[in-house]
CSV table of C-alpha atoms in Angstrom, one decimal:
chain,number,residue,atom,x,y,z
A,116,MET,CA,-48.5,20.5,-84.2
A,117,ASN,CA,-47.5,17.8,-86.6
A,118,ILE,CA,-44.2,18.7,-88.3
A,119,LEU,CA,-45.6,17.6,-91.7
A,120,ASN,CA,-48.0,20.5,-91.5
A,121,PHE,CA,-45.5,23.2,-90.7
A,122,PRO,CA,-45.1,24.6,-94.3
A,123,LYS,CA,-48.8,24.8,-94.8
A,124,ALA,CA,-49.3,26.3,-91.3
A,125,ASP,CA,-46.7,29.0,-91.9
A,126,GLU,CA,-48.3,29.8,-95.2
A,127,CYS,CA,-51.7,30.3,-93.6
A,128,ILE,CA,-50.3,32.3,-90.7
A,129,ASN,CA,-48.4,34.6,-93.0
A,130,GLN,CA,-51.5,35.2,-95.2
A,131,ALA,CA,-53.5,36.0,-92.1
A,132,LEU,CA,-50.7,38.2,-90.9
A,133,VAL,CA,-50.6,40.2,-94.1
A,134,ILE,CA,-54.4,40.7,-94.1
A,135,SER,CA,-54.5,41.7,-90.4
A,136,LYS,CA,-51.7,44.3,-90.9
A,137,LYS,CA,-53.6,45.8,-93.9
A,138,LEU,CA,-56.8,46.0,-91.8
A,139,GLY,CA,-54.9,47.5,-88.8
A,140,HIS,CA,-56.0,44.7,-86.5
A,141,HIS,CA,-53.0,45.0,-84.2
A,142,GLU,CA,-54.0,42.5,-81.6
A,143,GLN,CA,-54.6,39.8,-84.3
A,144,VAL,CA,-51.2,40.6,-85.8
A,145,GLN,CA,-49.6,40.0,-82.4
A,146,THR,CA,-51.5,36.7,-82.1
A,147,PHE,CA,-50.3,35.5,-85.5
A,148,LEU,CA,-46.7,36.6,-84.7
A,149,MET,CA,-46.9,34.5,-81.5
A,150,ASN,CA,-48.2,31.5,-83.4
A,151,LEU,CA,-45.5,31.9,-86.1
A,152,GLY,CA,-42.8,32.2,-83.5
A,153,SER,CA,-44.1,29.1,-81.7
A,154,SER,CA,-44.0,27.2,-85.1
A,155,TYR,CA,-40.4,28.0,-85.6
A,156,GLY,CA,-39.6,27.2,-82.0
A,157,GLU,CA,-41.1,23.7,-82.4
A,158,ARG,CA,-38.8,23.2,-85.3
A,159,ARG,CA,-35.9,24.3,-83.2
A,160,GLU,CA,-35.3,27.3,-85.4
A,161,PHE,CA,-34.7,29.4,-82.4
A,162,GLU,CA,-33.0,32.4,-84.1
A,163,LYS,CA,-36.1,32.9,-86.4
A,164,ALA,CA,-38.4,32.3,-83.5
A,165,SER,CA,-36.6,34.9,-81.4
A,166,ALA,CA,-36.8,37.5,-84.1
A,167,ILE,CA,-40.6,37.0,-84.5
A,168,PHE,CA,-41.3,37.0,-80.8
A,169,GLN,CA,-39.3,40.3,-80.6
A,170,GLN,CA,-41.7,41.7,-83.2
A,171,ALA,CA,-44.6,40.7,-81.0
A,172,VAL,CA,-43.0,42.4,-78.0
A,173,ASP,CA,-42.3,45.6,-79.9
A,174,LEU,CA,-45.8,45.6,-81.4
A,175,ASN,CA,-47.5,45.2,-78.0
A,176,ARG,CA,-45.4,48.0,-76.6
A,177,SER,CA,-46.4,50.3,-79.4
A,178,ILE,CA,-50.1,49.4,-78.9
A,179,HIS,CA,-50.0,49.8,-75.2
A,180,SER,CA,-47.6,52.7,-74.9
A,181,GLU,CA,-49.8,54.4,-72.3
A,182,ASN,CA,-50.0,51.2,-70.2
A,183,ASN,CA,-46.7,49.3,-70.5
A,184,SER,CA,-47.9,46.6,-68.0
A,185,ASN,CA,-50.4,44.4,-69.8
A,186,GLU,CA,-51.0,40.7,-70.1
A,187,ARG,CA,-50.2,40.4,-73.8
A,188,THR,CA,-46.8,42.1,-73.5
A,189,ALA,CA,-46.0,40.0,-70.5
A,190,LEU,CA,-46.9,36.9,-72.4
A,191,SER,CA,-44.8,37.8,-75.4
A,192,LEU,CA,-41.8,38.7,-73.2
A,193,SER,CA,-42.1,35.3,-71.5
A,194,LYS,CA,-42.3,33.5,-74.8
A,195,LEU,CA,-39.2,35.4,-76.0
A,196,GLY,CA,-37.4,34.5,-72.8
A,197,ASP,CA,-38.4,30.8,-73.1
A,198,ASN,CA,-36.9,30.8,-76.5
A,199,TYR,CA,-33.5,31.9,-75.2
A,200,ILE,CA,-33.4,28.9,-72.9
A,201,GLU,CA,-32.8,26.8,-76.0
A,202,LEU,CA,-30.1,29.1,-77.2
A,203,GLU,CA,-28.5,28.9,-73.7
A,204,ASP,CA,-28.4,32.7,-73.5
A,205,TYR,CA,-29.2,32.7,-69.7
A,206,ASN,CA,-28.5,36.3,-69.1
A,207,HIS,CA,-30.8,37.5,-71.9
A,208,GLU,CA,-33.4,34.9,-70.9
A,209,THR,CA,-33.6,35.7,-67.2
A,210,ASN,CA,-33.7,39.5,-67.9
A,211,LEU,CA,-36.7,39.0,-70.2
A,212,LEU,CA,-38.5,36.6,-67.7
A,213,LYS,CA,-37.9,39.0,-64.8
A,214,GLU,CA,-39.4,41.8,-66.9
A,215,SER,CA,-42.4,39.6,-67.7
A,216,LEU,CA,-42.7,38.6,-64.0
A,217,ASN,CA,-42.8,42.2,-62.9
A,218,MET,CA,-45.4,43.0,-65.5
A,219,TYR,CA,-47.6,40.1,-64.5
A,220,ARG,CA,-47.4,41.2,-60.9
A,221,GLU,CA,-48.6,44.7,-61.9
A,222,VAL,CA,-51.4,43.2,-64.1
A,223,TYR,CA,-52.6,40.9,-61.3
A,224,SER,CA,-52.0,43.3,-58.5
A,225,GLU,CA,-55.3,42.2,-56.8
A,226,GLU,CA,-54.5,38.5,-57.4
A,227,ILE,CA,-50.8,38.1,-56.6
A,228,ASP,CA,-51.0,34.3,-56.5
A,229,HIS,CA,-51.6,33.5,-60.2
A,230,PRO,CA,-50.7,30.5,-62.4
A,231,ASP,CA,-48.8,32.8,-64.9
A,232,ILE,CA,-46.6,34.1,-62.1
A,233,GLU,CA,-46.0,30.7,-60.7
A,234,THR,CA,-45.0,29.4,-64.1
A,235,ILE,CA,-42.4,32.1,-64.6
A,236,LEU,CA,-41.0,31.7,-61.1
A,237,ASN,CA,-40.6,28.0,-61.8
A,238,VAL,CA,-38.9,28.6,-65.2
A,239,LEU,CA,-36.6,31.1,-63.6
A,240,GLY,CA,-35.7,28.6,-60.9
A,241,VAL,CA,-34.9,25.9,-63.4
A,242,THR,CA,-32.9,28.3,-65.6
A,243,TYR,CA,-30.7,29.3,-62.7
A,244,ILE,CA,-30.0,25.6,-62.0
A,245,ASP,CA,-28.9,25.2,-65.6
A,246,TRP,CA,-26.8,28.4,-65.3
A,247,GLY,CA,-25.0,27.0,-62.3
A,248,LYS,CA,-26.5,29.4,-59.7
A,249,PRO,CA,-28.3,27.1,-57.2
A,250,GLU,CA,-28.7,29.7,-54.5
A,251,THR,CA,-30.6,32.0,-56.8
A,252,SER,CA,-32.6,29.1,-58.1
A,253,ILE,CA,-33.8,28.2,-54.6
A,254,LYS,CA,-35.1,31.7,-54.1
A,255,TYR,CA,-37.4,31.5,-57.1
A,256,LEU,CA,-38.5,27.9,-56.6
A,257,GLN,CA,-39.5,28.5,-53.0
A,258,GLN,CA,-41.8,31.2,-54.2
A,259,ALA,CA,-43.2,28.9,-56.9
A,260,VAL,CA,-43.9,26.2,-54.4
A,261,LYS,CA,-45.6,28.6,-52.0
A,262,MET,CA,-47.7,30.1,-54.8
A,263,ALA,CA,-48.7,26.8,-56.3
A,264,ARG,CA,-50.0,25.7,-52.9
A,265,SER,CA,-52.0,28.9,-52.5
A,266,PHE,CA,-54.2,28.2,-55.5
A,267,HIS,CA,-53.9,24.4,-56.0
A,268,GLY,CA,-53.8,23.1,-52.5
A,269,ASP,CA,-51.1,20.7,-51.2
A,270,ASP,CA,-51.9,17.6,-53.4
A,271,ASN,CA,-51.4,18.8,-56.9
A,272,GLN,CA,-48.9,17.9,-59.6
A,273,SER,CA,-47.8,21.5,-60.0
A,274,VAL,CA,-46.8,21.6,-56.3
A,275,ALA,CA,-45.0,18.2,-56.7
A,276,SER,CA,-43.2,19.4,-59.8
A,277,ASN,CA,-42.0,22.6,-58.1
A,278,LEU,CA,-40.8,20.6,-55.0
A,279,TYR,CA,-39.0,18.2,-57.3
A,280,ASN,CA,-37.2,21.1,-59.0
A,281,LEU,CA,-36.4,22.5,-55.6
A,282,CYS,CA,-34.6,19.3,-54.6
A,283,ILE,CA,-32.0,19.8,-57.4
A,284,PRO,CA,-30.3,23.0,-56.3
A,285,TYR,CA,-30.3,21.7,-52.7
A,286,LEU,CA,-28.6,18.5,-53.9
A,287,LYS,CA,-26.0,20.5,-55.8
A,288,LEU,CA,-25.3,22.5,-52.7
A,289,GLY,CA,-24.9,19.3,-50.7
A,290,ASN,CA,-27.8,20.2,-48.4
A,291,HIS,CA,-29.2,16.6,-48.0
A,292,ASP,CA,-31.6,17.5,-45.3
A,293,ALA,CA,-33.4,20.0,-47.5
A,294,THR,CA,-33.3,17.6,-50.4
A,295,ARG,CA,-34.9,14.9,-48.4
A,296,HIS,CA,-37.5,17.2,-46.9
A,297,ASN,CA,-38.7,18.6,-50.2
A,298,GLY,CA,-38.2,15.3,-52.1
A,299,GLN,CA,-40.3,13.3,-49.6
A,300,GLU,CA,-43.1,15.9,-49.8
A,301,ALA,CA,-43.0,15.7,-53.6
A,302,LEU,CA,-42.9,11.9,-53.5
A,303,ASN,CA,-45.9,11.7,-51.2
A,304,ILE,CA,-47.9,13.9,-53.6
A,305,TYR,CA,-46.9,11.9,-56.7
A,306,HIS,CA,-47.8,8.6,-54.9
A,307,GLN,CA,-51.4,10.0,-54.5
A,308,ILE,CA,-52.0,11.5,-57.8
A,309,SER,CA,-49.5,10.1,-60.4
A,310,PRO,CA,-47.5,7.1,-59.1
A,311,GLU,CA,-46.1,6.3,-62.5
A,312,HIS,CA,-44.7,9.8,-63.1
A,313,ASP,CA,-41.0,10.0,-64.3
A,314,HIS,CA,-40.1,12.1,-61.2
A,315,VAL,CA,-41.0,9.2,-58.9
A,316,THR,CA,-38.0,7.2,-59.9
A,317,LYS,CA,-35.7,10.2,-59.9
A,318,LEU,CA,-36.9,11.2,-56.4
A,319,HIS,CA,-36.2,7.7,-55.1
A,320,GLU,CA,-32.6,8.1,-56.4
A,321,MET,CA,-32.3,11.5,-54.7
A,322,LEU,CA,-33.6,10.3,-51.4
A,323,ASN,CA,-31.2,7.4,-51.3
A,324,LEU,CA,-28.4,9.7,-50.3
A,325,ASP,CA,-25.4,9.0,-48.1
A,326,ASP,CA,-25.0,11.3,-45.2
């Protein structure tokens, strides 16, 4: 979204929000709240974005009170959690993402390997890196790698990205063997599908380690 269009976009979203509320179109209200929250997030107004995403979460829970595990609530929880990344509120963020993860797992009970689940596993892994908890990060990133492979195959950028992220906590723990193993796998994939990717240079730096 172009930043020059934000005021007009907000005006349009708010008008649509008012109309949808009057008509009782709750799912449309939730969609407009998500769009408005994303708009504030893109402008780095994270406190406002969090408040709006929380409204979306609360609305979804009221709509789906008889079925708390549903895709729309899981999505709004993950968006709210993502927003707390920027506020560096890691405890709040990880709790929301875990709730979203558990909900997605219930929603996709017959399809456990799903891109939405893989995305949250990856975000959780990266968050725990930033939080200074590399051991916990590894647990989530290993699951993300396995899941990405299950529905993308081995030679896919999502797999390579997860492997790259997995190198970081191993490097922080001084486990050079694991860093090299995962880094070389990621590098092999990038060389095949995206040799100019930013991660390629960083992986070469990681793999040039002193024992």
